[in-house]
Short mmCIF file of C-alpha atoms in Angstrom, two decimals:
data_model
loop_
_atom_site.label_atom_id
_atom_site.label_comp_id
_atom_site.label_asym_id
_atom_site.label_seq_id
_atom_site.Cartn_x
_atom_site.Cartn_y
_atom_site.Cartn_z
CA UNK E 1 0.00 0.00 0.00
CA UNK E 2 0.85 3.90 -1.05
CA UNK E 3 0.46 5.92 1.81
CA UNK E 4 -0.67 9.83 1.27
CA UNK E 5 -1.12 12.91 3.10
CA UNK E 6 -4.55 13.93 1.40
CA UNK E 7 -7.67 14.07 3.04
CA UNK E 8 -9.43 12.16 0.47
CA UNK E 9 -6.93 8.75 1.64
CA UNK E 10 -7.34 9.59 5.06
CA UNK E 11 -10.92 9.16 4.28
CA UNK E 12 -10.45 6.08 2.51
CA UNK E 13 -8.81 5.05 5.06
CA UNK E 14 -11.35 5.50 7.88
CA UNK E 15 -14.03 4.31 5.79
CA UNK E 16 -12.19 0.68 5.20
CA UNK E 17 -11.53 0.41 9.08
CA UNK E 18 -12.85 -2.64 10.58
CA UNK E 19 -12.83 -0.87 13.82
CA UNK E 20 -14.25 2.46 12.79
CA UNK E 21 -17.93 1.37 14.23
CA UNK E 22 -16.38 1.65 18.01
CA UNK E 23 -15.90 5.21 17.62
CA UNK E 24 -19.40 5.92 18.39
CA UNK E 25 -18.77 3.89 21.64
CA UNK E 26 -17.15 6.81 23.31
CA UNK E 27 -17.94 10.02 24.09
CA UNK E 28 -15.91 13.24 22.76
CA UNK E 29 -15.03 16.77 23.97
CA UNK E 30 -16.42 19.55 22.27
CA UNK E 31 -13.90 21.90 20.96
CA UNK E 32 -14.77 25.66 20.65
CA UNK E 33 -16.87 25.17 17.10
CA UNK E 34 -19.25 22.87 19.52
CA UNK E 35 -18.17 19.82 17.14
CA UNK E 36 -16.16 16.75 19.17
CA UNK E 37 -12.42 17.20 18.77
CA UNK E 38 -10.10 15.04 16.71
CA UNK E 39 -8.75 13.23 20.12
CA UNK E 40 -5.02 12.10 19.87
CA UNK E 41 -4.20 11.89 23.22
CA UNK E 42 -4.93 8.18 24.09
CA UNK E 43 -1.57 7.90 24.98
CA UNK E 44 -2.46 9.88 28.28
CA UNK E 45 -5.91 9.42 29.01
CA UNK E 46 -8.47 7.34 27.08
CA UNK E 47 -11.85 8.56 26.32
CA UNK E 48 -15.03 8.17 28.69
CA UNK E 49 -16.90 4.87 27.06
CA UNK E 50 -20.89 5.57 26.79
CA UNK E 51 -21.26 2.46 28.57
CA UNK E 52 -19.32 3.53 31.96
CA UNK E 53 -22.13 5.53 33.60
CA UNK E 54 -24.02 2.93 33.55
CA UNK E 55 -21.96 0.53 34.61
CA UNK E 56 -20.99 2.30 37.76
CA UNK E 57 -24.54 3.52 38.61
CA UNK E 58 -25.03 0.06 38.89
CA UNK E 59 -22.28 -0.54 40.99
CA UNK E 60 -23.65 2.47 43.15
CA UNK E 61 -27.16 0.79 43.18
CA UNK E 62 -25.90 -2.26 44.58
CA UNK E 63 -23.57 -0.30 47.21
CA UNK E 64 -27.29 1.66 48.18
CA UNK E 65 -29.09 -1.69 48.51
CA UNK E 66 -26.82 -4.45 49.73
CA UNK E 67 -23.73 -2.61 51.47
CA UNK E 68 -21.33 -4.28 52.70
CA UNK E 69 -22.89 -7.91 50.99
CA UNK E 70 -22.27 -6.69 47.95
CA UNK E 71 -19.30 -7.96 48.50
CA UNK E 72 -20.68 -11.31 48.30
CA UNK E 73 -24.41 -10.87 46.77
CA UNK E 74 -25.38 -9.31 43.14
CA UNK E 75 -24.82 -9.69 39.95
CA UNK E 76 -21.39 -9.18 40.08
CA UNK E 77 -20.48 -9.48 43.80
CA UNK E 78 -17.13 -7.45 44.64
CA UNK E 79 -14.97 -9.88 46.45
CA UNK E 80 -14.67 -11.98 42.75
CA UNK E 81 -14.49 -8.92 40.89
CA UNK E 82 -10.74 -10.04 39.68
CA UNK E 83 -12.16 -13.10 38.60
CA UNK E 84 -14.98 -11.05 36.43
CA UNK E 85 -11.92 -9.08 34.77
CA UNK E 86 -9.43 -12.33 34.37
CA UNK E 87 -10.98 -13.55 30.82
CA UNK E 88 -10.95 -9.97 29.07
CA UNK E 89 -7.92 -9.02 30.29
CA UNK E 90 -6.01 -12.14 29.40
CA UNK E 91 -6.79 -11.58 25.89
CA UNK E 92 -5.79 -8.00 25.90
CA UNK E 93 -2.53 -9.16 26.79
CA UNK E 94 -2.12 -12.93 25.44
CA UNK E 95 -2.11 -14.70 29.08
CA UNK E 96 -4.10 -17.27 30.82
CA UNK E 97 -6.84 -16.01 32.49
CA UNK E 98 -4.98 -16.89 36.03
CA UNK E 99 -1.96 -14.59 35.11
CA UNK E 100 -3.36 -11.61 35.37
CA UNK E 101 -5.11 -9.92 37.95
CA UNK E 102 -6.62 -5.91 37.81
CA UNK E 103 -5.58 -4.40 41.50
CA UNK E 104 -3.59 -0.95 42.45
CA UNK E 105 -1.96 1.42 40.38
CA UNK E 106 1.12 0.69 37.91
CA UNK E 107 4.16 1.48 40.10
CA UNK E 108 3.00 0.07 43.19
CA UNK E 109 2.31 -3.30 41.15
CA UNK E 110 5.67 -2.48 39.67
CA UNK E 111 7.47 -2.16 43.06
CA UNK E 112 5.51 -5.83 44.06
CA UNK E 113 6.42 -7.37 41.12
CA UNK E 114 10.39 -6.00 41.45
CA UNK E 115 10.54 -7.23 44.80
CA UNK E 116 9.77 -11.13 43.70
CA UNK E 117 11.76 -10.71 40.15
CA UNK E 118 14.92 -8.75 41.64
CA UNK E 119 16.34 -10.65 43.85
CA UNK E 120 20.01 -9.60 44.23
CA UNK E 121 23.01 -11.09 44.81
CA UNK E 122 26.65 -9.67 45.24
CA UNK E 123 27.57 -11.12 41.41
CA UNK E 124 24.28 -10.95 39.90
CA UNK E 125 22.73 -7.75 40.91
CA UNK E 126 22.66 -5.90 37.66
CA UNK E 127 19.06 -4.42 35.43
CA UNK E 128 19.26 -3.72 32.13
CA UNK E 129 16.35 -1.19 30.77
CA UNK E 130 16.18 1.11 27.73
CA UNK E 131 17.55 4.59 27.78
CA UNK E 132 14.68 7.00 28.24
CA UNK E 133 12.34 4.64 29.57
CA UNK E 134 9.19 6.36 31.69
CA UNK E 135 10.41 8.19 34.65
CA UNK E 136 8.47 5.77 36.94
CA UNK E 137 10.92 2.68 35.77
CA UNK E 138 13.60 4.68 36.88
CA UNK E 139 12.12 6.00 39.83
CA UNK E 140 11.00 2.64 40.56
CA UNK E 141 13.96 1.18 39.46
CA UNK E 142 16.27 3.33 41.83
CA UNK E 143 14.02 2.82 44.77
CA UNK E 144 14.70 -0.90 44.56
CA UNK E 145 18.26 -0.84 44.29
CA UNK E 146 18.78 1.42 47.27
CA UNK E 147 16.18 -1.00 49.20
CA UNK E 148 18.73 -3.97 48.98
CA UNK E 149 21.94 -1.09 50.16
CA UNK E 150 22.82 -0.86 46.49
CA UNK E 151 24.04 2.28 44.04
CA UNK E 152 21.36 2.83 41.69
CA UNK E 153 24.58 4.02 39.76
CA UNK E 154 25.97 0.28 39.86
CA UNK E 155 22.38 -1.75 39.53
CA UNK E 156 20.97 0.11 36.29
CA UNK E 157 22.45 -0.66 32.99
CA UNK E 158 20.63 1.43 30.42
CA UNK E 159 21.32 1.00 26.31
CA UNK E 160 20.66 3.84 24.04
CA UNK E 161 20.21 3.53 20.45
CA UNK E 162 23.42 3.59 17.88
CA UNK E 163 24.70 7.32 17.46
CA UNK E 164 22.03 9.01 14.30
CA UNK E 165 19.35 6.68 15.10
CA UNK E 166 16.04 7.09 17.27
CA UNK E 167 15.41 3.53 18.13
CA UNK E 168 17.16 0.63 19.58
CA UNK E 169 17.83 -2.33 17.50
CA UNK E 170 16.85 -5.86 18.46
CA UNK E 171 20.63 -7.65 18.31
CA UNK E 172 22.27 -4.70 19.87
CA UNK E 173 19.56 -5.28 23.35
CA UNK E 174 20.53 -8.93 22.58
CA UNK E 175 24.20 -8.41 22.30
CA UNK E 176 24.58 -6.24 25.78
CA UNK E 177 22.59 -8.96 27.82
CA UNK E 178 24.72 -11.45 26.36
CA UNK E 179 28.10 -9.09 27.31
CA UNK E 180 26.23 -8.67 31.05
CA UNK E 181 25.69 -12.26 31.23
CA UNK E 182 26.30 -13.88 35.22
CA UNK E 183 25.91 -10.07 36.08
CA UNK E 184 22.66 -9.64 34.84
CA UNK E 185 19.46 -9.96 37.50
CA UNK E 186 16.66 -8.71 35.44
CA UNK E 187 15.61 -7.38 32.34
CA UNK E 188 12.91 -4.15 32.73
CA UNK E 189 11.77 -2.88 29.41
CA UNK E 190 8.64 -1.54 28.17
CA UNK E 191 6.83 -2.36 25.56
CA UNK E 192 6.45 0.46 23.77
CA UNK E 193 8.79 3.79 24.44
CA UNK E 194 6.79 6.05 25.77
CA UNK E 195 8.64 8.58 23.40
CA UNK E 196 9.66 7.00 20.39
CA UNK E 197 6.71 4.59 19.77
CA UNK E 198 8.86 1.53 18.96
CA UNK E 199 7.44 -1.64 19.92
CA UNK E 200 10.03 -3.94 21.63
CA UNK E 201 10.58 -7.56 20.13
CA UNK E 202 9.72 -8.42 23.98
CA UNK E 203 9.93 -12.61 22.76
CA UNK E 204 13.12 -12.12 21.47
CA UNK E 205 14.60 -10.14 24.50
CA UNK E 206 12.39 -12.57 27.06
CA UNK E 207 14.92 -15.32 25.69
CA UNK E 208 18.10 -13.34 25.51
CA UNK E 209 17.29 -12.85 28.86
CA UNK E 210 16.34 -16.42 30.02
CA UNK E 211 19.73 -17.55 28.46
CA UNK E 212 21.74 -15.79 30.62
CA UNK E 213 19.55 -16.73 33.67
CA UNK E 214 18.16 -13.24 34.55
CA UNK E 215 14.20 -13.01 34.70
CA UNK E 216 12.49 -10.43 32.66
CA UNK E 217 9.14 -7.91 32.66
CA UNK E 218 7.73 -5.58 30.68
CA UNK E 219 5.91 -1.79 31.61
CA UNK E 220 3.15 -1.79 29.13
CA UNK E 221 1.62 1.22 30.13
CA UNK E 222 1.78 2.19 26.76
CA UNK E 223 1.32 -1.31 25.11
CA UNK E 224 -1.78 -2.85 26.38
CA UNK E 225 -4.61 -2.24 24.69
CA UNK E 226 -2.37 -1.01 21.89
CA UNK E 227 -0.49 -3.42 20.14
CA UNK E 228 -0.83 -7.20 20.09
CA UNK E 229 0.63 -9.08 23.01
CA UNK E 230 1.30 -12.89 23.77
CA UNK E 231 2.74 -12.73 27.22
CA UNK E 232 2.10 -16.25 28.10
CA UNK E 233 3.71 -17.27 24.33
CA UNK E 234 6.79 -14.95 25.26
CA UNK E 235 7.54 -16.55 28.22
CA UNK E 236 7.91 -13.47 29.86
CA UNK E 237 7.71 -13.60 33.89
CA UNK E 238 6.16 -10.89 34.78
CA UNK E 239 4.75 -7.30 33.62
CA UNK E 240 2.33 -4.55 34.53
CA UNK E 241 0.02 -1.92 32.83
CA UNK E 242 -1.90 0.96 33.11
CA UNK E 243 -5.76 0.60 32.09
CA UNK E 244 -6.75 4.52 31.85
CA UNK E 245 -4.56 4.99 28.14
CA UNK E 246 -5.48 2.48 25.47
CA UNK E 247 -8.14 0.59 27.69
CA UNK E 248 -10.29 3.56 28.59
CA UNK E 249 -10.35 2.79 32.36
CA UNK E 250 -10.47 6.78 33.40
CA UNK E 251 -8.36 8.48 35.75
CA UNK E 252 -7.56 6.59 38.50
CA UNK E 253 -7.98 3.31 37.47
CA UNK E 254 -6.71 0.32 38.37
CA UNK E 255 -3.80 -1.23 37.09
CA UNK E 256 -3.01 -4.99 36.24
CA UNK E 257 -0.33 -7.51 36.39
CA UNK E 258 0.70 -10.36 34.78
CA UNK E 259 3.48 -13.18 36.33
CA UNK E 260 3.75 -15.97 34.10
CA UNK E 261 2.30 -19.46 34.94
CA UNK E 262 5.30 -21.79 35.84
CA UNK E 263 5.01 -18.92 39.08
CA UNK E 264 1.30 -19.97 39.96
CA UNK E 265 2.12 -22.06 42.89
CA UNK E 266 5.55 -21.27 44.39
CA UNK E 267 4.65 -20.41 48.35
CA UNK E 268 8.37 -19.98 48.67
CA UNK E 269 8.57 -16.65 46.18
CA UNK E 270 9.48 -13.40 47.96
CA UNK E 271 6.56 -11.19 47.71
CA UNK E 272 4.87 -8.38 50.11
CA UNK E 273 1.83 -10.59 51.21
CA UNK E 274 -1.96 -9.50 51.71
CA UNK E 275 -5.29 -9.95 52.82
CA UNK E 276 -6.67 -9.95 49.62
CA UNK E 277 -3.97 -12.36 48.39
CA UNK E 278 -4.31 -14.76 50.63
CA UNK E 279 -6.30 -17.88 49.77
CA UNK E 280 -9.77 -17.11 48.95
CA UNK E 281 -11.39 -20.35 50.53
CA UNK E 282 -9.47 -19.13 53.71
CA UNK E 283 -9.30 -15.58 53.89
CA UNK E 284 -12.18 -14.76 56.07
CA UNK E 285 -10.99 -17.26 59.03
CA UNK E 286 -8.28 -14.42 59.50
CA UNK E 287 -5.95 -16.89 60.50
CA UNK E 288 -2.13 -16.40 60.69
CA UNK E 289 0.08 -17.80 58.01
CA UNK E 290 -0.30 -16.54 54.89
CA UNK E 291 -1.45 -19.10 52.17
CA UNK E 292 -1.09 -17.18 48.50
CA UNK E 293 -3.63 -17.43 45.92
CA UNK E 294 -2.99 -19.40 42.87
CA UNK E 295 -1.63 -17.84 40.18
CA UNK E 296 -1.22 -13.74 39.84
CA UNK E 297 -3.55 -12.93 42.33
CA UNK E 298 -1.67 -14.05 45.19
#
């Protein structure tokens, strides 16, 4: 295909979209001719889907008229809310439906996820992320390193594309985890750069990764809901994602995780434990002894 600048393809374009009929799904700001705006900022904040008002009003109704059972009672009682998310949200992002789990916002998961994925040691201590990745990876990042007594300076390894080019190319991420090797605890990339808009070949550095033994996750704040994903596929062990950009969620909503299978029953995995993670069957016998979920809930 011939791409143009002219209206008239544009138009052609739009027309031949399979897609185009979910336009009408959201709603659109007004600019100052009173005629919706031409909204490219998706990237930030998604648009408000028709369908949301209703959707909480219901969830409002059910807060007015059952309280706190609501939590157990309804149509869609709270406490298995996750569970209500799992199957759409696996497909958003290629997993199993017990992979994923909608909770908090992106860097706390991000900080929960690091602290069961990075797990130090005085050779292999070592991240390796892309050069002007999203300030909260290297916030994030940073914050880690200095929680285990380590110099952010000696943890983060970043790679910048060659000298006259804007994006980083696939054997060159290959070739430095291969150089880092023993070194090399964990691999933290996003998907997409925030900045650039180049998609990462995220299967291809999952298993430069694996090779080496380090384990490796993905940001997709600005991939999910965007781009086709096959986590599970991958291989990848873990990664996290905003849903108010490309999945409409609004401001302030919640983020999800993934953490790969082969991770769905390991007790003996670092992690910050929970009430909510703890073992559903169990969890209101508020015992002691925490007993994780299955899979990326717990």
């Amino acid at each position: 295909m011939t791409y143009d600048s002219s209206p008239a393809f544009a138009a052609a374009q739009d027309a031949a979209d399979p897609l185009a009929r979910f336009q009408q799904e959201f709603l659109f700001p007004k600019g100052p001719d009173g005629q919706p705006v031409a909204y490219f900022c998706g990237n930030s904040l998604g648009l408000l889907p028709k369908a949301a008002r209703t959707a909480a009003e219901r969830e409002f109704k059910s807060w007015e008229e059952r309280a706190v059972e609501g939590h157990f009672t309804g149509d869609l009682p709270w406490m298995t809310y996750h569970e209500t998310l799992a199957g759409a949200t696996a497909h958003v992002v290629g997993a199993q439906p017990d992979e994923v789990v909608v909770m908090n916002t992106l860097t706390v998961n991000l900080h929960l996820l690091l602290v069961t994925f990075y797990r130090p040691t005085a050779t292999r201590y070592k991240v390796l992320m892309e050069a002007g990745a999203f300030p909260s990876d290297q916030y994030a990042l940073e914050s880690q390193a200095r929680l285990h007594n380590l110099n952010p300076d000696d943890v983060i390894v970043e790679i910048a594309p060659r000298a006259g080019e804007y994006t980083l190319r696939t054997e060159d991420i290959e070739a430095r985890i291969a150089e880092l090797g023993d070194s090399l605890a964990t691999v933290l990339f996003g998907g997409i750069n925030y900045y650039t808009g180049q998609v990462f070949d995220m299967a291809a550095i999952t298993r430069a990764g694996h090779a080496v033994g380090a384990t490796v996750g993905f940001d997709l704040a600005h991939a999910a809901g965007n781009v086709v994903l096959h986590l599970h596929d991958w291989d990848v062990d873990f990664a996290c994602w905003c849903n108010y950009k490309y999945l409409n969620a609004g401001p302030g909503g919640s983020s999800g995780i993934f953490v790969h299978e082969r991770f769905a029953n390991r007790p003996d995995l670092v992690r910050l434990a929970g009430w909510w993670g703890h073992d559903q069957a169990a969890r209101f016998q508020m015992k002691k002894g925490f007993q994780p979920m299955s899979g990326a809930a717990g």
